XYZ file of C-alpha atoms in Angstrom:
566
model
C 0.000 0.000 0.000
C 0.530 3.900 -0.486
C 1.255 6.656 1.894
C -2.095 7.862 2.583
C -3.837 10.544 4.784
C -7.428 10.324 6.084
C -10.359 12.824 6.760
C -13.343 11.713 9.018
C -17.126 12.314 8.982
C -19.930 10.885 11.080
C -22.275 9.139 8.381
C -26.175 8.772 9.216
C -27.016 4.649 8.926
C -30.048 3.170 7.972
C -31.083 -1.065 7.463
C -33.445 -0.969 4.554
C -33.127 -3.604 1.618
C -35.324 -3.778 -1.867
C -35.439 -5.492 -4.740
C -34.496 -4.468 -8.312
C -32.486 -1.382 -7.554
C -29.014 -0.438 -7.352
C -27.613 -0.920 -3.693
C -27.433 2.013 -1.977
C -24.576 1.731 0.292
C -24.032 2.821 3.635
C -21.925 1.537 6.892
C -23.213 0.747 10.486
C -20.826 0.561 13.120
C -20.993 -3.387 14.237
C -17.787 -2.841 16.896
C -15.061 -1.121 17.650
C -11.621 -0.914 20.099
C -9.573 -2.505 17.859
C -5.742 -1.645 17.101
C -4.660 -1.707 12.885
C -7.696 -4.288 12.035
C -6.040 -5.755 8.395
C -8.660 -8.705 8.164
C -11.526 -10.370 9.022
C -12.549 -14.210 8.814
C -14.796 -16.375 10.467
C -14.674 -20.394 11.631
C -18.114 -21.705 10.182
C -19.999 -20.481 12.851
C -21.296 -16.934 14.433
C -17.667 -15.496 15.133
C -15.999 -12.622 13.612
C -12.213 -13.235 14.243
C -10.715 -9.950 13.487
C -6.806 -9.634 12.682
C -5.155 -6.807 14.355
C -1.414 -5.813 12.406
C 0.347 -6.466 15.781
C 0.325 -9.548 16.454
C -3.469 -10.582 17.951
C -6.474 -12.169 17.060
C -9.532 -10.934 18.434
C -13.208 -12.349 18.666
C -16.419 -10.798 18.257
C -19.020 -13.312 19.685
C -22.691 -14.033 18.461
C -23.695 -11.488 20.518
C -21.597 -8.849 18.997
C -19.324 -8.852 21.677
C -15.713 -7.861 21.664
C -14.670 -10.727 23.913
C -11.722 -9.779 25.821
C -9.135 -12.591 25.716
C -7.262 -12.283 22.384
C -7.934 -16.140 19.976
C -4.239 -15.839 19.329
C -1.648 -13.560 20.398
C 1.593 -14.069 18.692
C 3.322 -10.445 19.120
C 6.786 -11.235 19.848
C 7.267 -13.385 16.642
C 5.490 -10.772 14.558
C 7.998 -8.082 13.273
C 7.719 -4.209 12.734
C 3.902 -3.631 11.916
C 4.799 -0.298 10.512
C 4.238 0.383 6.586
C 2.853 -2.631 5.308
C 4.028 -5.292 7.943
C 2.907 -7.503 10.831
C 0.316 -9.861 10.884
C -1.867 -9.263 7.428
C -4.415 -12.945 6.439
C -6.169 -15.447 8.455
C -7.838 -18.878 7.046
C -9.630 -21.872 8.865
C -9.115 -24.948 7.642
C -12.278 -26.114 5.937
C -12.101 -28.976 8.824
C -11.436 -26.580 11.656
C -14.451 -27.694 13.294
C -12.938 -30.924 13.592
C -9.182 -30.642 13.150
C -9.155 -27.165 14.951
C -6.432 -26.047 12.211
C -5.923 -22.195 10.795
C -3.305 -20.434 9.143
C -2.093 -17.169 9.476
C 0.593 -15.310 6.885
C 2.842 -12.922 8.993
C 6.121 -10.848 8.554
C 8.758 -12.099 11.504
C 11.404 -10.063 13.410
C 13.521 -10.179 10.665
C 10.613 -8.659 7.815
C 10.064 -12.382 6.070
C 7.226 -13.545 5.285
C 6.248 -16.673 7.445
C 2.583 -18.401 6.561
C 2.379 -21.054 10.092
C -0.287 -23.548 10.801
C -1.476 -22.685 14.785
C -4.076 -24.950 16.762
C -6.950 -24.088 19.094
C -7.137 -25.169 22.773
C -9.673 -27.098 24.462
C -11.249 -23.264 25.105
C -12.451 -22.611 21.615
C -12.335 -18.725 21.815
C -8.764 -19.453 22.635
C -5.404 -20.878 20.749
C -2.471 -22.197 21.398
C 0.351 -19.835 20.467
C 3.201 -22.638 20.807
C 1.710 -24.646 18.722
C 3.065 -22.623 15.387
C 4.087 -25.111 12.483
C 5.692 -23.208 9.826
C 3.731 -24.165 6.745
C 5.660 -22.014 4.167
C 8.165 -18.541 4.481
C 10.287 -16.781 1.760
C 12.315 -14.159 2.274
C 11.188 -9.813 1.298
C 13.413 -7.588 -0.292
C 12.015 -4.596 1.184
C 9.421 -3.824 3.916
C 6.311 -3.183 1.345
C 4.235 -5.378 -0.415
C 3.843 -8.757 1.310
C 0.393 -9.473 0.470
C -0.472 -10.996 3.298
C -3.700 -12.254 2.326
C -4.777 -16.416 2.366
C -8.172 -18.574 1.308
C -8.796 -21.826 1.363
C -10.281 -22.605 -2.253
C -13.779 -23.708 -1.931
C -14.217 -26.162 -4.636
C -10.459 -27.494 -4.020
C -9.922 -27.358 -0.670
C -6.073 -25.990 -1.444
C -4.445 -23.052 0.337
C -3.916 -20.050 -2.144
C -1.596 -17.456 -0.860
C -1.197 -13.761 -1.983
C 2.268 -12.404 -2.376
C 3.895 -9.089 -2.534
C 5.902 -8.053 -5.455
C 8.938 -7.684 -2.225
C 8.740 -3.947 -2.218
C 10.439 -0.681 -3.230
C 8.659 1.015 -6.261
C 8.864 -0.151 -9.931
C 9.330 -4.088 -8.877
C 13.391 -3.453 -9.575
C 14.340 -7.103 -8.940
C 11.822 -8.324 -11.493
C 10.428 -10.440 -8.358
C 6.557 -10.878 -10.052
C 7.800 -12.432 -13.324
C 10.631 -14.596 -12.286
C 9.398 -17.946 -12.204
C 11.311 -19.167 -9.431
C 11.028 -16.579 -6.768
C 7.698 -16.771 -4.746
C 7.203 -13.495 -4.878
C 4.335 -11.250 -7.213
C 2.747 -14.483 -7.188
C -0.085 -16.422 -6.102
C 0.806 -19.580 -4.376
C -1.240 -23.020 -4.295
C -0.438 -25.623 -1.771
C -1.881 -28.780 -0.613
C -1.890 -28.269 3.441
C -3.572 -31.981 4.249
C -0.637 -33.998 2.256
C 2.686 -33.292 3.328
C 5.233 -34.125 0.957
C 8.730 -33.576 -0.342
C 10.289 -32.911 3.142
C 7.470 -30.081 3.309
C 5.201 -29.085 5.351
C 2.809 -28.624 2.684
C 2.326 -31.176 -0.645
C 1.897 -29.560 -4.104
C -1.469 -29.968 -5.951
C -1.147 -32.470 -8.898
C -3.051 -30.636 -11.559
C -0.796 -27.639 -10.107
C 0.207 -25.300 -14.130
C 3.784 -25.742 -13.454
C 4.296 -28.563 -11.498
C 7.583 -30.455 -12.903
C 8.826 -27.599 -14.904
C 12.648 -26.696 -13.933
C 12.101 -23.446 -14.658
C 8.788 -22.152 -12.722
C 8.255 -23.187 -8.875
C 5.614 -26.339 -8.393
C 3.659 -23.957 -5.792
C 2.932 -20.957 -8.393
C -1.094 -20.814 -9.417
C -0.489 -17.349 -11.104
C 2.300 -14.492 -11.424
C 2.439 -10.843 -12.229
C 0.533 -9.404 -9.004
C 2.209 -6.370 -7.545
C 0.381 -6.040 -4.404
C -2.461 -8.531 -4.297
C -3.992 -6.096 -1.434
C -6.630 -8.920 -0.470
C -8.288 -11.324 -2.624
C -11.531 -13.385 -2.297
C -13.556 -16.333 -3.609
C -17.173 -15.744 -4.696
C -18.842 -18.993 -2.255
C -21.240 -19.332 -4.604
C -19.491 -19.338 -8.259
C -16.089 -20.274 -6.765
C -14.428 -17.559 -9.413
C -11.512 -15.662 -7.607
C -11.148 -12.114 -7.265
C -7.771 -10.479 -6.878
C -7.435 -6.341 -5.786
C -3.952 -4.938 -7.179
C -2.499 -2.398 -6.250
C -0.782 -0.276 -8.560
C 2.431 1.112 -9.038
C 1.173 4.885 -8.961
C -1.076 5.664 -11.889
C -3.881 2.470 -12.279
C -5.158 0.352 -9.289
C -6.819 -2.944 -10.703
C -8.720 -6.301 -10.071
C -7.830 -9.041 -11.503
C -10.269 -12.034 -12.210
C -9.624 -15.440 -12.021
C -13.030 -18.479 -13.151
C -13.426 -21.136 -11.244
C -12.901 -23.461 -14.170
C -9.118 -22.011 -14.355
C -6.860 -24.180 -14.756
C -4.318 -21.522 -13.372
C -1.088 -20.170 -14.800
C -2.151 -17.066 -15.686
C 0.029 -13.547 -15.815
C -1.417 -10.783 -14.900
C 1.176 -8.730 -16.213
C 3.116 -6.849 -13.469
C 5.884 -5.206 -14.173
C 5.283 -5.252 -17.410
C 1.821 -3.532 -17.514
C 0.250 -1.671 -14.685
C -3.281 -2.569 -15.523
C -4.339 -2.126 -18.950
C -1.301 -0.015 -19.585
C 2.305 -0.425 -20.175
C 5.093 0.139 -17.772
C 8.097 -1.478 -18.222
C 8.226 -4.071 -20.897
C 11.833 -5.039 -21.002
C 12.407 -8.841 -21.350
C 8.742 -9.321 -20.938
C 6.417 -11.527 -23.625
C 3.815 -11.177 -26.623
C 0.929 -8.896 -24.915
C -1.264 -11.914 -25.873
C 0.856 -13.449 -22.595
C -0.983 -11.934 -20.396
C -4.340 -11.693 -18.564
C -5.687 -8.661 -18.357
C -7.586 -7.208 -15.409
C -11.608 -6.833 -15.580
C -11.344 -3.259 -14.371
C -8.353 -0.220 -14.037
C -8.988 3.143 -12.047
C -7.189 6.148 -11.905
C -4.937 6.405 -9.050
C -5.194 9.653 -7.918
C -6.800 11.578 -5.461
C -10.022 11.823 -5.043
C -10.783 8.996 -7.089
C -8.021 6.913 -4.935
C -4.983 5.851 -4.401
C -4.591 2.305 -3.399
C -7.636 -0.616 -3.489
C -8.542 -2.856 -1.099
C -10.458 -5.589 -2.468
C -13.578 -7.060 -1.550
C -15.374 -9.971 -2.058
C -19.159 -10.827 -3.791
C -22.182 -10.578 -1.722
C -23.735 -13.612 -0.988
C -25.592 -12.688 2.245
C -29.350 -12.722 2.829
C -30.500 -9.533 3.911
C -29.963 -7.383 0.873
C -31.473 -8.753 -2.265
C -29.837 -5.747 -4.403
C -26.075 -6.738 -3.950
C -27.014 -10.670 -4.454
C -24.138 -11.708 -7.168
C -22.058 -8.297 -7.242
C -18.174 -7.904 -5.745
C -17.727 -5.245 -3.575
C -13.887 -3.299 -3.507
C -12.964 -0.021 -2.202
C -10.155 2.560 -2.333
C -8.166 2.953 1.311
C -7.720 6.464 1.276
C -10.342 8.208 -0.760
C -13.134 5.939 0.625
C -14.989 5.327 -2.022
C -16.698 2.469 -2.931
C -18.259 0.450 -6.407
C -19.254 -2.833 -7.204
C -18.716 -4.955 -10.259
C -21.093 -7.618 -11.752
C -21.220 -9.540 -14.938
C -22.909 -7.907 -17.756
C -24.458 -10.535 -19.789
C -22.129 -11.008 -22.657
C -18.645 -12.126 -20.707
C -17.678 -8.927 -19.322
C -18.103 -6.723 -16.274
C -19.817 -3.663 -15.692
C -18.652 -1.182 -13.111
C -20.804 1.099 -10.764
C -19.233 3.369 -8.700
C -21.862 3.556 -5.269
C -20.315 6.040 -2.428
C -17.495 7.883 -0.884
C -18.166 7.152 3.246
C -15.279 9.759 4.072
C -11.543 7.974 4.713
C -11.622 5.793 7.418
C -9.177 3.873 5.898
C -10.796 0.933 4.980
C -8.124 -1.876 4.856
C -9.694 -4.802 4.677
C -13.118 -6.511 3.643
C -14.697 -9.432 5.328
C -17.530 -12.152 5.408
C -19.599 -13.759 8.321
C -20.898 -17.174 8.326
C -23.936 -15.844 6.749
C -22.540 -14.320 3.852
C -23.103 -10.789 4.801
C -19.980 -8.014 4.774
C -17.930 -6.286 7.108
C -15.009 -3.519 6.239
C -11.999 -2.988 8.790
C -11.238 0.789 9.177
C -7.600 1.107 10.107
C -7.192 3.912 12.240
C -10.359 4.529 13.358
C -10.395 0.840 14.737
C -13.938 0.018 13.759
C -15.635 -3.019 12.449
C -18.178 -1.570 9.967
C -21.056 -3.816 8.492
C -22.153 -2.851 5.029
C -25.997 -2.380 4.529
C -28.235 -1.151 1.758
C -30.464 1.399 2.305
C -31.907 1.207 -1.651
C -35.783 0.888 -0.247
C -36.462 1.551 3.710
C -39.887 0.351 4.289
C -42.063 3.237 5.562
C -42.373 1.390 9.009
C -39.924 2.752 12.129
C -38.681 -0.171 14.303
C -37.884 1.129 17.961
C -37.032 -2.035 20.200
C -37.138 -5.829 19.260
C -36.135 -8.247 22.475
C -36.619 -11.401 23.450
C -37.128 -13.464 26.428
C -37.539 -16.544 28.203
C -40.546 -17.005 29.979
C -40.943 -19.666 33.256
C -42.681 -22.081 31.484
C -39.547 -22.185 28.510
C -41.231 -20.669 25.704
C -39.296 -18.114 24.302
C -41.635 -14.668 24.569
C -40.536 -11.627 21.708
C -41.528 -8.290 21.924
C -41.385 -5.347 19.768
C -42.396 -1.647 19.323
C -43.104 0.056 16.046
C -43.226 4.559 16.385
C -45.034 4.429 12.318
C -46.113 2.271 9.882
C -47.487 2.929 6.681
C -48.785 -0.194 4.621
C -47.220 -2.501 7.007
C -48.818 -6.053 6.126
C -47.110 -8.312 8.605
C -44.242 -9.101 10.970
C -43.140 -13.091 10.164
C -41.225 -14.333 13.167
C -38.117 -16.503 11.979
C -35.781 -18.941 14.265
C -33.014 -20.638 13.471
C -30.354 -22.628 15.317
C -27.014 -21.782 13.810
C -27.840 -17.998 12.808
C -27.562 -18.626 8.905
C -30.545 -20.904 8.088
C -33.880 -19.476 9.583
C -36.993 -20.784 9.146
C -40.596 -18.796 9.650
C -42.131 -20.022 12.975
C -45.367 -17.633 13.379
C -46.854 -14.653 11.557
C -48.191 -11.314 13.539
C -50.772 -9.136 11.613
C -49.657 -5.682 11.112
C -51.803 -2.258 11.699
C -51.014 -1.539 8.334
C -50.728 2.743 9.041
C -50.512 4.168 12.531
C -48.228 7.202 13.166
C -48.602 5.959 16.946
C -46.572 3.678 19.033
C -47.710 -0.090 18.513
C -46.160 -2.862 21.000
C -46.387 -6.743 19.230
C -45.783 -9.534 20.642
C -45.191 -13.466 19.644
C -44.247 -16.887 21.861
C -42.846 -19.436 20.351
C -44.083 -21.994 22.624
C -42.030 -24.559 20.560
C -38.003 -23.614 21.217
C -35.229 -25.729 21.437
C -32.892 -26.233 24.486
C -29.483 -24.490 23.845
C -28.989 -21.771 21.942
C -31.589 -20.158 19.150
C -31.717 -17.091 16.598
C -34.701 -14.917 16.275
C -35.460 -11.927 13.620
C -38.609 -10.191 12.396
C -39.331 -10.102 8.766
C -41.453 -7.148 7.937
C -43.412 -6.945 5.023
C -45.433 -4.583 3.396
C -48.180 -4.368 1.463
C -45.878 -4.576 -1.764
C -44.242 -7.451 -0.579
C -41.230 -5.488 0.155
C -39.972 -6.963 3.718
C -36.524 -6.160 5.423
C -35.172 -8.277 8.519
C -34.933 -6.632 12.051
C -31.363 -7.095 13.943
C -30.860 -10.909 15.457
C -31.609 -11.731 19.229
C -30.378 -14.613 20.731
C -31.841 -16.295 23.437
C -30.212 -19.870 25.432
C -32.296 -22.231 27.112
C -30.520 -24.302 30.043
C -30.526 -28.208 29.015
C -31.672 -30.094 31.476
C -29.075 -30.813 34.383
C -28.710 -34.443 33.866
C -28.707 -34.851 30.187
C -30.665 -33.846 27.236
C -33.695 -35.206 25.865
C -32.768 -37.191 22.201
C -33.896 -39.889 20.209
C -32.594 -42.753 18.272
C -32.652 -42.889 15.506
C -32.393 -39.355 13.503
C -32.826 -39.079 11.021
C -35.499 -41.469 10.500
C -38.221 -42.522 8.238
C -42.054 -42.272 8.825
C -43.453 -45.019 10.666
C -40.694 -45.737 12.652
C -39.930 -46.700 16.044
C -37.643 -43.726 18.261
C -35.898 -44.617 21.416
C -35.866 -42.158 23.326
C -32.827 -41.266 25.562
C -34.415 -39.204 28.489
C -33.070 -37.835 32.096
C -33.136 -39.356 35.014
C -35.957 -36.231 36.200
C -38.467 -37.741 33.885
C -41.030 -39.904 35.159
C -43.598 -41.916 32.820
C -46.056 -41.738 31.658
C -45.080 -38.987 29.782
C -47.348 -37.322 26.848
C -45.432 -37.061 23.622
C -46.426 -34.044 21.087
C -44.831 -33.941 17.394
C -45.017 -30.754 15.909
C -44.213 -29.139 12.504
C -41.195 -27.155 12.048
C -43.835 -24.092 12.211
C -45.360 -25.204 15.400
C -48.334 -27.174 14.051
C -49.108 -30.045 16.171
C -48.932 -33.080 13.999
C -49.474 -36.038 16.669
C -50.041 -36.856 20.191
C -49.391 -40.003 22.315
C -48.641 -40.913 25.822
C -45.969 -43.321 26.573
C -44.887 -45.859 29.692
C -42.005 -46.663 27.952
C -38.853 -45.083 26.187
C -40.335 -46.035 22.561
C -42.624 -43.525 20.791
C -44.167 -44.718 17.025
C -44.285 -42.295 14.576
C -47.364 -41.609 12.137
C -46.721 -43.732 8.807
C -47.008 -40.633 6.727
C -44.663 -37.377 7.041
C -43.225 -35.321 5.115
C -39.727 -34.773 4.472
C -38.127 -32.240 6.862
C -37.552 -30.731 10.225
C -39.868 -31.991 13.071
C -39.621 -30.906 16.768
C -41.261 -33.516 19.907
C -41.803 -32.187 22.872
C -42.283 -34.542 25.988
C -44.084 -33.932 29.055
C -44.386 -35.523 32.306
C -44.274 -34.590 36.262
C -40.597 -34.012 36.073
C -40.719 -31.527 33.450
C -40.884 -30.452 29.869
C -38.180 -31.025 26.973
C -38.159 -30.636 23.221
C -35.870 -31.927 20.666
C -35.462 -31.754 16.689
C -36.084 -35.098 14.312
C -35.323 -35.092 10.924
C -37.711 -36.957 8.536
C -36.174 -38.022 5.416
């Protein structure tokens, strides 16, 4: 990256989303407290892990709280975090839930680039910072561009690691199109099958892999700066944000039915345009990047890449990649156009904060880092706000263990209705009740809903509110935790299961039987009802496939617990 400077403004944040419009973009403060964020991942569940340029690794909870033990804190390996060093990409392991594997790509005391394998603890908002295994390092010619950034591939599995041209201006040792340096480059390594004396193995359908004259590990060359890079989760294409050397910043654009090996042209060409061809190829060598912009103030001066919306709550930036500049703070998004190629839309300038790095939750929806300001920043569309005010939305649970949610509207104005959606790992959410709107009231209205049906453990709760158009936006999460019971959880064997079966059910010590047995619906209707004397419950001989909850009832209490019909 560029020497920059910043200005600051306070901008006014709305949650509205629509359908059929261009995104109208604005950011909402989601937290804040931390030092240099430089990325943001998550672990396949409702953490933010946020990467601080020091050294740390910090975790923003379900809740949205900063929790205050650092994941990881590595500072006294990590070198000088000044310029464009320190600690700069995170990735979990696509088995971390099992394996509890992730990879971080850090510049050490001595300003080389060291990407190192570390391991969680027992404690899973905690790691182990002794348990470093060096995956991969290189040495850097100067302190700037290391890249920094990693993903695992999501159709492959592979690592892919971003590297730095190694630094000064101009690319003078020719790093990003020497084949045999690991630097300019972006790297591909098998993580899961050591070989070679290695703590990595090289992918067989690798471009270069037993060529003498290009490393087995390249995937592509001719990157400069690859200031973060991204897969689209859905499409599995790869995105790449360059920056340039002083006149064009670029993104590069990579299908997921590459077979790798391309050059994307640095030193040679800074974008589209030609900088120093000396020694380089035929132009037809090289790929060229799906969109250049100026670099110069105020239009920008170094991008930060982004990544392609594939969150939930805003219909209108479904499908389009996301980038912004780091010290002009603006922001654009490009989408296919139909006939191969990209358009570009250029969306808002939210003052400088910086913005260094872009991120995704487990739900698909996107966060941007702002440097110095140390915020967390969740992007929203405000395209369509519904002409209904929101004031409070809480939930709570009640003595009897239903889960009771309340909330207060100050307006409506063709509000239709409020559906009330659960889920159980805050990305899939199902509707569980509907609440009839007023429809237009410029007066306070309290609603409320129990969900008489919830789960033991923890649960996920939103409004959807609709109008009259159909239009809907979601209201912010609230999640609620139900004790299990003391002495074990209700469950059944087996599950999934068939209709007409026979379930065995595993129940606490507490319960007495008889017991009454209820089968709902995974939207609360009450399908069946029995009462048992023994641990066996038969299920009806027709249902359909999906998600069933049974609730069971005797003098030592009440538990409920999903089945899966297949």
């Amino acid at each position: 990256m560029k020497t920059l400077f910043y200005v600051l403004c306070f901008c006014l944040l709305l949650t509205g989303e629509a359908l059929g419009q261009t995104p109208i973009l604005s950011l909402q403060t989601f937290a804040s407290g931390f030092n240099r964020p430089v990325d943001i991942a998550h672990a396949g569940d409702d953490r933010i892990f946020v990467v601080e340029q020091d050294g740390t690794i910090r975790i923003i909870d379900g809740t949205g709280t900063v929790l205050s033990t650092p994941f990881l804190n590595i500072d006294p390996i990590v070198g000088s975090t000044g310029n464009e060093q320190g600690l700069l990409g995170l990735a979990f392991h696509p088995n971390y839930s099992s394996n509890g594997f992730f990879y971080v790509n850090y510049t050490n005391n001595s300003g080389n680039t060291h990407v190192s394998r570390f391991t969680v603890t027992a404690n899973p908002n905690v790691a182990d910072p002794a348990s470093e295994l060096i995956i991969y390092s290189f040495n850097q010619d100067f302190s700037n561009h290391n890249g920094g950034d990693l993903n695992f591939g999501p159709n492959d599995g592979y690592l892919y690691i971003a590297t730095g041209d190694g630094g000064s201006g101009g690319d003078p040792n020719n790093r990003a199109q020497n084949t045999l340096n690991a630097q300019g480059k972006m790297l591909r390594i098998d993580v899961d099958n050591p070989s070679g004396g290695n703590n990595y193995g090289i992918p067989a359908d690798n471009p270069f892999v037993g060529s003498f004259s290009v490393l087995d590990e390249i995937w592509a060359l001719g990157l400069r700066n690859p200031w973060r890079f991204s897969f689209d989760r859905t499409t599995g294409d790869m995105y790449i944000g360059d920056v340039g050397q002083g006149n064009w910043e670029e993104i590069n654009f990579q299908p997921a039915s590459s077979n790798g090996g391309e050059n994307y042209g640095w030193r040679c060409y800074e974008g589209n345009n030609v900088f120093n061809t000396s020694g380089c190829g035929p132009i037809g060598n090289y790929t060229f990047p799906i969109h250049e912009y100026l670099s110069n103030f105020p239009t920008g001066c170094s991008i930060t890449g982004g990544y392609v919306y594939r969150g939930s709550a805003f219909p209108n930036m479904i499908g389009k990649y996301f980038y912004a500049d780091y010290c002009a703070g603006n922001f654009w998004f490009i989408e296919p156009d139909g006939m191969g190629g990209f358009t570009n839309t250029s969306l808002a300038n939210l003052s400088n904060w910086e913005y260094a790095s872009f991120g995704e939750d487990v739900n698909g929806e996107l966060y941007v880092t702002g440097l110095s300001s140390g915020n967390i920043f969740r992007i929203i569309d405000n395209s369509i706000v519904l002409p209904i005010t929101l004031s409070t939305f809480t939930t709570e649970v009640t003595s009897a263990e239903d889960v009771l949610l309340k909330w207060t509207t100050v307006s409506e104005t063709n509000s239709a209705l409020f559906d009330i959606e659960r889920s159980f790992d805050g990305h899939t959410f199902e509707k569980v009740g509907t609440v009839n709107a007023l429809e237009s009231t410029s007066t306070t209205t309290r609603y409320q809903f129990t969900d008489q049906f919830p789960v033991k453990g923890t649960s996920y709760y939103r409004l959807k509110m609709i109008d009259l158009d159909g239009e809907f936006r979601h209201s912010d999460i609230s999640v609620v935790y139900i004790e299990p019971l003391q002495d074990g959880l209700f469950s059944v064997y087996p599950n999934p299961v068939k209709p007409g079966s026979r379930l065995e059910l595993a129940i606490s010590d507490s319960t007495t039987l008889p017991a009454s047995i209820k089968i709902f619906s995974g939207t609360g209707q009450l399908i069946d009802t029995q009462t048992i004397s023994e641990n066996f419950v038969d299920l009806p001989g027709v249902l359909p496939v999906g998600l069933y909850f049974i609730s069971l009832e005797s003098a030592g209490g009440k538990a409920v617990t999903k089945l899966l019909i297949y």
